PDB file of C-alpha atoms in Angstrom:
ATOM      1  CA  MET D 112    -104.450  56.247  58.515  1.00 53.00           C
ATOM      2  CA  LYS D 113    -107.647  58.244  58.957  1.00 62.00           C
ATOM      3  CA  ARG D 114    -108.514  58.739  62.606  1.00 67.00           C
ATOM      4  CA  SER D 115    -112.045  58.166  63.805  1.00 71.00           C
ATOM      5  CA  LEU D 116    -113.930  58.084  67.082  1.00 79.00           C
ATOM      6  CA  ASN D 117    -117.112  56.022  67.119  1.00 81.00           C
ATOM      7  CA  ILE D 118    -119.059  56.403  70.352  1.00 83.00           C
ATOM      8  CA  VAL D 119    -120.222  52.769  70.423  1.00 85.00           C
ATOM      9  CA  THR D 120    -116.731  51.403  69.775  1.00 87.00           C
ATOM     10  CA  ILE D 121    -115.150  53.808  72.250  1.00 90.00           C
ATOM     11  CA  TYR D 122    -117.437  52.854  75.128  1.00 90.00           C
ATOM     12  CA  LYS D 123    -117.340  49.150  74.290  1.00 90.00           C
ATOM     13  CA  ASP D 124    -113.539  49.041  74.163  1.00 92.00           C
ATOM     14  CA  ALA D 125    -113.237  51.223  77.260  1.00 91.00           C
ATOM     15  CA  PHE D 126    -115.493  48.843  79.199  1.00 90.00           C
ATOM     16  CA  THR D 127    -113.533  45.817  77.934  1.00 91.00           C
ATOM     17  CA  ILE D 128    -110.175  47.312  78.891  1.00 93.00           C
ATOM     18  CA  GLY D 129    -111.457  48.437  82.285  1.00 90.00           C
ATOM     19  CA  ILE D 130    -112.975  45.071  83.204  1.00 90.00           C
ATOM     20  CA  LYS D 131    -110.012  43.089  81.869  1.00 91.00           C
ATOM     21  CA  ASN D 132    -107.603  45.117  83.975  1.00 93.00           C
ATOM     22  CA  ALA D 133    -109.851  45.719  87.002  1.00 91.00           C
ATOM     23  CA  ILE D 134    -107.880  43.489  89.377  1.00 92.00           C
ATOM     24  CA  SER D 135    -104.556  44.800  88.098  1.00 92.00           C
ATOM     25  CA  ILE D 136    -105.719  48.394  88.533  1.00 92.00           C
ATOM     26  CA  LEU D 137    -106.872  47.691  92.091  1.00 92.00           C
ATOM     27  CA  ILE D 138    -103.560  46.052  93.036  1.00 94.00           C
ATOM     28  CA  THR D 139    -101.603  48.815  91.314  1.00 93.00           C
ATOM     29  CA  THR D 140    -103.539  51.466  93.237  1.00 92.00           C
ATOM     30  CA  PHE D 141    -102.933  49.604  96.487  1.00 93.00           C
ATOM     31  CA  LEU D 142     -99.188  49.307  95.825  1.00 94.00           C
ATOM     32  CA  TYR D 143     -99.035  52.993  94.977  1.00 94.00           C
ATOM     33  CA  SER D 144    -100.855  53.997  98.170  1.00 92.00           C
ATOM     34  CA  ILE D 145     -98.567  51.996 100.475  1.00 93.00           C
ATOM     35  CA  THR D 146     -95.361  53.216  98.808  1.00 91.00           C
ATOM     36  CA  SER D 147     -96.341  56.847  98.250  1.00 89.00           C
ATOM     37  CA  TRP D 148     -94.347  57.930 101.329  1.00 90.00           C
ATOM     38  CA  ILE D 149     -90.982  56.635 100.016  1.00 91.00           C
ATOM     39  CA  PRO D 150     -88.872  59.529  98.654  1.00 90.00           C
ATOM     40  CA  TYR D 151     -87.719  59.333  95.036  1.00 90.00           C
ATOM     41  CA  ILE D 152     -89.609  56.087  94.512  1.00 92.00           C
ATOM     42  CA  ASN D 153     -92.917  57.914  94.957  1.00 92.00           C
ATOM     43  CA  VAL D 154     -92.166  60.300  92.098  1.00 93.00           C
ATOM     44  CA  GLY D 155     -91.618  57.406  89.699  1.00 93.00           C
ATOM     45  CA  THR D 156     -94.777  55.635  90.846  1.00 94.00           C
ATOM     46  CA  THR D 157     -96.744  58.887  90.536  1.00 94.00           C
ATOM     47  CA  ILE D 158     -95.586  59.245  86.937  1.00 94.00           C
ATOM     48  CA  ALA D 159     -96.559  55.628  86.278  1.00 94.00           C
ATOM     49  CA  MET D 160    -100.032  56.112  87.757  1.00 93.00           C
ATOM     50  CA  ALA D 161    -100.532  59.346  85.803  1.00 92.00           C
ATOM     51  CA  THR D 162     -99.655  57.550  82.562  1.00 92.00           C
ATOM     52  CA  LEU D 163    -101.604  54.372  83.352  1.00 93.00           C
ATOM     53  CA  PRO D 164    -104.060  54.891  80.438  1.00 93.00           C
ATOM     54  CA  GLY D 165    -101.086  54.943  78.078  1.00 91.00           C
ATOM     55  CA  LYS D 166    -100.062  51.549  79.434  1.00 91.00           C
ATOM     56  CA  LEU D 167    -103.597  50.184  79.135  1.00 92.00           C
ATOM     57  CA  ALA D 168    -103.759  51.369  75.524  1.00 92.00           C
ATOM     58  CA  GLN D 169    -101.135  48.759  74.588  1.00 87.00           C
ATOM     59  CA  GLY D 170    -103.891  46.130  74.744  1.00 83.00           C
ATOM     60  CA  GLU D 171    -102.342  43.706  77.221  1.00 82.00           C
ATOM     61  CA  VAL D 172    -103.245  43.060  80.837  1.00 88.00           C
ATOM     62  CA  ILE D 173    -100.880  45.220  82.876  1.00 90.00           C
ATOM     63  CA  SER D 174     -98.655  43.993  85.670  1.00 91.00           C
ATOM     64  CA  PRO D 175     -99.275  45.858  88.948  1.00 91.00           C
ATOM     65  CA  PHE D 176     -95.513  46.080  89.497  1.00 93.00           C
ATOM     66  CA  PHE D 177     -94.902  48.138  86.368  1.00 92.00           C
ATOM     67  CA  ILE D 178     -95.086  51.319  88.473  1.00 93.00           C
ATOM     68  CA  PHE D 179     -91.678  50.473  89.974  1.00 93.00           C
ATOM     69  CA  LYS D 180     -89.852  50.350  86.627  1.00 92.00           C
ATOM     70  CA  SER D 181     -86.829  52.624  86.365  1.00 91.00           C
ATOM     71  CA  VAL D 182     -88.067  54.125  83.089  1.00 91.00           C
ATOM     72  CA  TYR D 183     -90.526  56.263  85.032  1.00 93.00           C
ATOM     73  CA  ARG D 184     -87.912  57.493  87.493  1.00 91.00           C
ATOM     74  CA  GLY D 185     -85.789  58.411  84.482  1.00 91.00           C
ATOM     75  CA  GLN D 186     -88.532  60.846  83.444  1.00 92.00           C
ATOM     76  CA  ILE D 187     -88.562  62.796  86.717  1.00 92.00           C
ATOM     77  CA  GLY D 188     -86.940  65.887  85.182  1.00 92.00           C
ATOM     78  CA  ASN D 189     -89.309  65.941  82.215  1.00 93.00           C
ATOM     79  CA  PHE D 190     -92.264  65.314  84.513  1.00 94.00           C
ATOM     80  CA  PHE D 191     -91.463  68.341  86.664  1.00 94.00           C
ATOM     81  CA  LEU D 192     -91.031  70.484  83.545  1.00 94.00           C
ATOM     82  CA  TYR D 193     -94.271  69.115  82.135  1.00 94.00           C
ATOM     83  CA  THR D 194     -96.157  69.867  85.352  1.00 93.00           C
ATOM     84  CA  THR D 195     -94.787  73.412  85.457  1.00 93.00           C
ATOM     85  CA  PHE D 196     -95.713  74.173  81.841  1.00 91.00           C
ATOM     86  CA  TYR D 197     -99.126  72.551  82.200  1.00 89.00           C
ATOM     87  CA  LEU D 198    -100.023  74.519  85.321  1.00 89.00           C
ATOM     88  CA  LEU D 199     -98.851  77.748  83.701  1.00 88.00           C
ATOM     89  CA  MET D 200    -101.092  77.099  80.703  1.00 85.00           C
ATOM     90  CA  LEU D 201    -104.075  76.335  82.901  1.00 82.00           C
ATOM     91  CA  VAL D 202    -103.540  79.445  85.009  1.00 83.00           C
ATOM     92  CA  SER D 203    -103.153  81.550  81.868  1.00 81.00           C
ATOM     93  CA  SER D 204    -106.328  80.075  80.367  1.00 78.00           C
ATOM     94  CA  ILE D 205    -108.260  80.909  83.538  1.00 77.00           C
ATOM     95  CA  LEU D 206    -106.941  84.473  83.731  1.00 77.00           C
ATOM     96  CA  PHE D 207    -107.145  85.425  80.062  1.00 72.00           C
ATOM     97  CA  LEU D 208    -109.346  82.938  78.216  1.00 63.00           C
ATOM     98  CA  ASN D 209    -111.714  81.749  80.922  1.00 64.00           C
ATOM     99  CA  VAL D 210    -114.358  79.927  78.835  1.00 67.00           C
ATOM    100  CA  PHE D 211    -111.665  78.104  76.869  1.00 74.00           C
ATOM    101  CA  PHE D 212    -110.368  76.300  79.952  1.00 78.00           C
ATOM    102  CA  PRO D 213    -111.999  72.940  78.988  1.00 82.00           C
ATOM    103  CA  ILE D 214    -110.536  73.240  75.496  1.00 84.00           C
ATOM    104  CA  ILE D 215    -107.020  73.564  76.920  1.00 85.00           C
ATOM    105  CA  LEU D 216    -107.618  70.503  79.100  1.00 88.00           C
ATOM    106  CA  ILE D 217    -108.784  68.403  76.161  1.00 90.00           C
ATOM    107  CA  MET D 218    -106.182  69.737  73.734  1.00 91.00           C
ATOM    108  CA  TYR D 219    -103.279  68.601  75.892  1.00 92.00           C
ATOM    109  CA  SER D 220    -104.944  65.593  77.533  1.00 92.00           C
ATOM    110  CA  LEU D 221    -102.695  63.128  75.666  1.00 94.00           C
ATOM    111  CA  SER D 222     -99.435  64.988  76.183  1.00 94.00           C
ATOM    112  CA  LEU D 223     -98.224  63.135  79.275  1.00 93.00           C
ATOM    113  CA  TYR D 224     -98.792  59.717  77.700  1.00 94.00           C
ATOM    114  CA  ILE D 225     -97.013  60.866  74.551  1.00 94.00           C
ATOM    115  CA  MET D 226     -94.055  62.229  76.520  1.00 93.00           C
ATOM    116  CA  ILE D 227     -93.475  58.814  78.119  1.00 92.00           C
ATOM    117  CA  ASP D 228     -94.223  56.563  75.121  1.00 90.00           C
ATOM    118  CA  ALA D 229     -92.562  58.645  72.405  1.00 90.00           C
ATOM    119  CA  GLU D 230     -89.697  59.746  74.710  1.00 89.00           C
ATOM    120  CA  VAL D 231     -89.958  63.397  73.722  1.00 92.00           C
ATOM    121  CA  ASN D 232     -89.603  66.569  75.773  1.00 92.00           C
ATOM    122  CA  PRO D 233     -92.693  68.253  77.270  1.00 92.00           C
ATOM    123  CA  LEU D 234     -93.002  70.960  74.606  1.00 92.00           C
ATOM    124  CA  GLU D 235     -92.899  68.379  71.811  1.00 94.00           C
ATOM    125  CA  ALA D 236     -95.469  66.284  73.683  1.00 93.00           C
ATOM    126  CA  PHE D 237     -97.804  69.275  73.963  1.00 94.00           C
ATOM    127  CA  GLU D 238     -97.540  69.941  70.246  1.00 93.00           C
ATOM    128  CA  MET D 239     -98.104  66.277  69.342  1.00 94.00           C
ATOM    129  CA  SER D 240    -101.142  66.150  71.626  1.00 94.00           C
ATOM    130  CA  ARG D 241    -102.533  69.298  70.013  1.00 92.00           C
ATOM    131  CA  LYS D 242    -102.219  67.732  66.567  1.00 92.00           C
ATOM    132  CA  ALA D 243    -103.669  64.397  67.725  1.00 92.00           C
ATOM    133  CA  THR D 244    -106.783  65.993  69.243  1.00 92.00           C
ATOM    134  CA  ASN D 245    -107.273  68.502  66.434  1.00 90.00           C
ATOM    135  CA  GLY D 246    -110.797  68.085  65.082  1.00 88.00           C
ATOM    136  CA  TYR D 247    -111.854  65.725  67.873  1.00 91.00           C
ATOM    137  CA  LYS D 248    -112.044  67.970  70.937  1.00 91.00           C
ATOM    138  CA  ALA D 249    -115.858  68.150  70.781  1.00 89.00           C
ATOM    139  CA  ASP D 250    -116.094  64.357  70.498  1.00 90.00           C
ATOM    140  CA  ILE D 251    -113.812  63.846  73.489  1.00 92.00           C
ATOM    141  CA  PHE D 252    -115.845  66.327  75.514  1.00 91.00           C
ATOM    142  CA  ILE D 253    -119.108  64.544  74.654  1.00 90.00           C
ATOM    143  CA  PHE D 254    -117.661  61.129  75.510  1.00 90.00           C
ATOM    144  CA  HIS D 255    -116.612  62.298  78.959  1.00 89.00           C
ATOM    145  CA  LEU D 256    -119.865  64.215  79.493  1.00 89.00           C
ATOM    146  CA  PHE D 257    -121.999  61.154  78.741  1.00 89.00           C
ATOM    147  CA  PHE D 258    -119.766  59.039  80.951  1.00 87.00           C
ATOM    148  CA  GLU D 259    -120.083  61.374  83.937  1.00 84.00           C
ATOM    149  CA  PHE D 260    -123.844  61.609  83.420  1.00 86.00           C
ATOM    150  CA  ALA D 261    -124.145  57.804  83.343  1.00 83.00           C
ATOM    151  CA  VAL D 262    -122.087  57.522  86.535  1.00 79.00           C
ATOM    152  CA  TRP D 263    -124.270  60.146  88.243  1.00 80.00           C
ATOM    153  CA  PHE D 264    -127.455  58.365  87.150  1.00 80.00           C
ATOM    154  CA  ILE D 265    -126.332  54.908  88.285  1.00 75.00           C
ATOM    155  CA  ALA D 266    -124.944  56.239  91.573  1.00 71.00           C
ATOM    156  CA  SER D 267    -128.163  58.122  92.279  1.00 74.00           C
ATOM    157  CA  PHE D 268    -130.224  55.002  91.648  1.00 70.00           C
ATOM    158  CA  PHE D 269    -128.270  52.584  93.829  1.00 68.00           C
ATOM    159  CA  ILE D 270    -127.089  54.940  96.551  1.00 68.00           C
ATOM    160  CA  GLY D 271    -130.460  56.683  96.725  1.00 68.00           C
ATOM    161  CA  GLY D 272    -132.226  53.355  97.141  1.00 65.00           C
ATOM    162  CA  SER D 273    -129.860  52.327  99.933  1.00 64.00           C
ATOM    163  CA  ILE D 274    -130.352  55.627 101.782  1.00 67.00           C
ATOM    164  CA  THR D 275    -134.117  55.304 101.504  1.00 69.00           C
ATOM    165  CA  ALA D 276    -133.929  51.798 102.950  1.00 63.00           C
ATOM    166  CA  ILE D 277    -131.834  53.061 105.882  1.00 63.00           C
ATOM    167  CA  LYS D 278    -134.336  55.847 106.603  1.00 65.00           C
ATOM    168  CA  GLU D 279    -137.249  53.407 106.551  1.00 64.00           C
ATOM    169  CA  ALA D 280    -135.390  51.025 108.836  1.00 61.00           C
ATOM    170  CA  THR D 281    -134.597  53.837 111.260  1.00 63.00           C
ATOM    171  CA  GLU D 282    -138.195  55.092 111.361  1.00 61.00           C
ATOM    172  CA  THR D 283    -139.543  51.636 112.147  1.00 59.00           C
ATOM    173  CA  TYR D 284    -136.776  50.945 114.688  1.00 54.00           C
ATOM    174  CA  SER D 285    -135.784  47.839 112.781  1.00 58.00           C
ATOM    175  CA  ASP D 286    -132.290  46.628 112.065  1.00 59.00           C
ATOM    176  CA  TYR D 287    -130.670  48.835 109.416  1.00 62.00           C
ATOM    177  CA  THR D 288    -127.366  46.957 109.286  1.00 68.00           C
ATOM    178  CA  LEU D 289    -128.189  45.287 105.975  1.00 66.00           C
ATOM    179  CA  PRO D 290    -129.219  48.535 104.194  1.00 64.00           C
ATOM    180  CA  LEU D 291    -126.054  50.190 105.529  1.00 69.00           C
ATOM    181  CA  ILE D 292    -123.907  47.356 104.196  1.00 71.00           C
ATOM    182  CA  SER D 293    -125.706  47.661 100.870  1.00 69.00           C
ATOM    183  CA  LEU D 294    -124.962  51.394 100.762  1.00 68.00           C
ATOM    184  CA  ILE D 295    -121.263  50.912 101.488  1.00 76.00           C
ATOM    185  CA  SER D 296    -121.047  48.077  98.962  1.00 74.00           C
ATOM    186  CA  ALA D 297    -122.757  50.197  96.307  1.00 71.00           C
ATOM    187  CA  ILE D 298    -120.389  53.121  96.870  1.00 77.00           C
ATOM    188  CA  ILE D 299    -117.286  50.908  96.705  1.00 81.00           C
ATOM    189  CA  THR D 300    -118.508  49.018  93.622  1.00 78.00           C
ATOM    190  CA  ILE D 301    -119.444  52.181  91.744  1.00 77.00           C
ATOM    191  CA  PHE D 302    -116.121  53.793  92.647  1.00 83.00           C
ATOM    192  CA  ILE D 303    -114.119  50.794  91.418  1.00 84.00           C
ATOM    193  CA  LEU D 304    -116.063  50.373  88.184  1.00 84.00           C
ATOM    194  CA  THR D 305    -115.991  54.108  87.507  1.00 86.00           C
ATOM    195  CA  SER D 306    -112.233  54.292  87.992  1.00 88.00           C
ATOM    196  CA  CYS D 307    -111.595  51.279  85.750  1.00 90.00           C
ATOM    197  CA  PHE D 308    -113.937  52.550  83.039  1.00 91.00           C
ATOM    198  CA  ARG D 309    -112.440  56.054  83.188  1.00 90.00           C
ATOM    199  CA  TYR D 310    -108.934  54.637  82.743  1.00 93.00           C
ATOM    200  CA  GLY D 311    -110.227  52.562  79.836  1.00 92.00           C
ATOM    201  CA  LEU D 312    -111.887  55.575  78.222  1.00 92.00           C
ATOM    202  CA  HIS D 313    -108.660  57.591  78.318  1.00 93.00           C
ATOM    203  CA  ALA D 314    -106.756  54.573  76.986  1.00 93.00           C
ATOM    204  CA  VAL D 315    -109.058  54.055  73.992  1.00 93.00           C
ATOM    205  CA  ILE D 316    -109.016  57.728  73.003  1.00 93.00           C
ATOM    206  CA  TYR D 317    -105.218  57.770  73.220  1.00 94.00           C
ATOM    207  CA  ARG D 318    -105.004  54.573  71.174  1.00 92.00           C
ATOM    208  CA  GLU D 319    -107.327  55.798  68.432  1.00 91.00           C
ATOM    209  CA  LEU D 320    -105.924  59.321  68.072  1.00 91.00           C
ATOM    210  CA  PHE D 321    -102.218  58.660  68.540  1.00 91.00           C
ATOM    211  CA  LEU D 322    -100.960  55.079  68.776  1.00 87.00           C
ATOM    212  CA  LYS D 323    -102.741  53.723  65.711  1.00 82.00           C
ATOM    213  CA  VAL D 324    -101.533  56.625  63.614  1.00 79.00           C
ATOM    214  CA  GLN D 325     -97.937  56.111  64.754  1.00 74.00           C
ATOM    215  CA  GLU D 326     -98.035  52.419  63.815  1.00 62.00           C
ATOM    216  CA  GLN D 327     -98.873  53.166  60.175  1.00 58.00           C
ATOM    217  CA  PRO D 328     -96.018  53.632  57.651  1.00 52.00           C
ATOM    218  CA  GLU D 329     -95.611  57.148  56.401  1.00 50.00           C
ATOM    219  CA  GLU D 330     -97.133  57.793  52.990  1.00 50.00           C
ATOM    220  CA  PRO D 331     -94.967  59.377  50.294  1.00 48.00           C
ATOM    221  CA  THR D 332     -95.397  63.112  50.362  1.00 44.00           C
ATOM    222  CA  ALA D 333     -94.638  63.650  46.678  1.00 46.00           C
ATOM    223  CA  PRO D 334     -97.545  63.458  44.207  1.00 48.00           C
ATOM    224  CA  LYS D 335     -97.902  60.235  42.223  1.00 46.00           C
ATOM    225  CA  ILE D 336     -96.972  61.784  38.866  1.00 44.00           C
ATOM    226  CA  GLU D 337     -93.826  63.270  40.415  1.00 48.00           C
ATOM    227  CA  ARG D 338     -92.788  59.884  41.806  1.00 51.00           C
ATOM    228  CA  VAL D 339     -93.255  58.311  38.343  1.00 45.00           C
ATOM    229  CA  PHE D 340     -91.046  60.978  36.742  1.00 41.00           C
ATOM    230  CA  ARG D 341     -88.362  60.412  39.364  1.00 55.00           C
ATOM    231  CA  ARG D 342     -88.304  56.660  38.658  1.00 57.00           C
ATOM    232  CA  GLU D 343     -88.058  57.267  34.909  1.00 51.00           C
ATOM    233  CA  ILE D 344     -85.201  59.749  35.375  1.00 52.00           C
ATOM    234  CA  GLU D 345     -83.296  57.348  37.626  1.00 63.00           C
ATOM    235  CA  ALA D 346     -83.830  54.497  35.150  1.00 59.00           C
ATOM    236  CA  THR D 347     -82.559  56.691  32.267  1.00 57.00           C
ATOM    237  CA  LYS D 348     -79.439  57.666  34.229  1.00 55.00           C
ATOM    238  CA  THR D 349     -78.734  54.005  34.960  1.00 60.00           C
ATOM    239  CA  ASP D 350     -79.039  53.055  31.263  1.00 56.00           C
ATOM    240  CA  GLU D 351     -76.740  55.901  30.208  1.00 55.00           C
ATOM    241  CA  THR D 352     -74.138  54.843  32.742  1.00 57.00           C
ATOM    242  CA  ASN D 353     -74.201  51.247  31.499  1.00 57.00           C
ATOM    243  CA  ASN D 354     -74.024  52.237  27.795  1.00 58.00           C
ATOM    244  CA  ASN D 355     -71.355  54.943  28.225  1.00 57.00           C
ATOM    245  CA  PRO D 356     -68.532  53.722  30.443  1.00 54.00           C
ATOM    246  CA  SER D 357     -66.320  56.216  32.180  1.00 51.00           C
ATOM    247  CA  PRO D 358     -63.519  57.744  30.034  1.00 52.00           C
ATOM    248  CA  GLU D 359     -61.009  56.429  32.509  1.00 49.00           C
ATOM    249  CA  THR D 360     -61.951  52.881  31.505  1.00 49.00           C
ATOM    250  CA  PRO D 361     -61.938  52.379  27.706  1.00 52.00           C
ATOM    251  CA  ALA D 362     -64.855  50.433  26.311  1.00 50.00           C
ATOM    252  CA  ASN D 363     -62.588  48.183  24.168  1.00 51.00           C
ATOM    253  CA  PRO D 364     -59.098  48.308  25.657  1.00 51.00           C
ATOM    254  CA  THR D 365     -56.347  47.245  23.214  1.00 51.00           C
ATOM    255  CA  ILE D 366     -53.524  45.063  24.287  1.00 49.00           C
ATOM    256  CA  PRO D 367     -50.191  46.511  23.188  1.00 52.00           C
ATOM    257  CA  ASN D 368     -48.178  44.382  20.746  1.00 51.00           C
ATOM    258  CA  GLU D 369     -45.099  43.194  22.494  1.00 47.00           C
ATOM    259  CA  ASN D 370     -43.437  42.361  19.187  1.00 44.00           C
TER     260      ASN D 370
END
């Protein structure tokens, strides 16, 4: 299956996934925050939260309690190895490559989701992520850049308006409780919607570049003419076997005369 990333479809699906799972994401985040102090359990829930976009990419509304599943605690060893390798790559890119730091981030952005879903080791996940994002790194960068710009623009509009209202209320010695409530509400709303949309954006990119490709049956690697020749050869061998029985079994066995 040919992969493709259409900006309209990506943003539309990301918004749909984010809104559909908004309540679940909020409850999941709350459960994670109140259990993050529990040893051993917190590592599994951290892995689950880090791979949340991979869960959202499945298309169904998630259950907030999925973060407590044992499958994530079973990946603790791989997660620590993954984190070590990932940090080493980032440090190396900063020290030696510098300007290519964003490319490294995008190239391996799907690796953690792949490691959990495909049940592969970290090195295999890195390689699979590299192949999945090959040819689409610029698109992914643009999608995230536009998203961050839109968030900045919307936040500036609403938060800036609330701050201006508070200043005007303070200068006129009037009650500024309502503008302050509006400011806090705007910050909370923008934060929630931004988080949900960001999760959805990661989920859609992962779905389009990896999951959809994995769901398709593998195409025959041999050329069509070669496959035709192979079928003809196999058919010929079958006919020869049927027409020429094995020497161990005579074609027309004779029954000995007992007389």
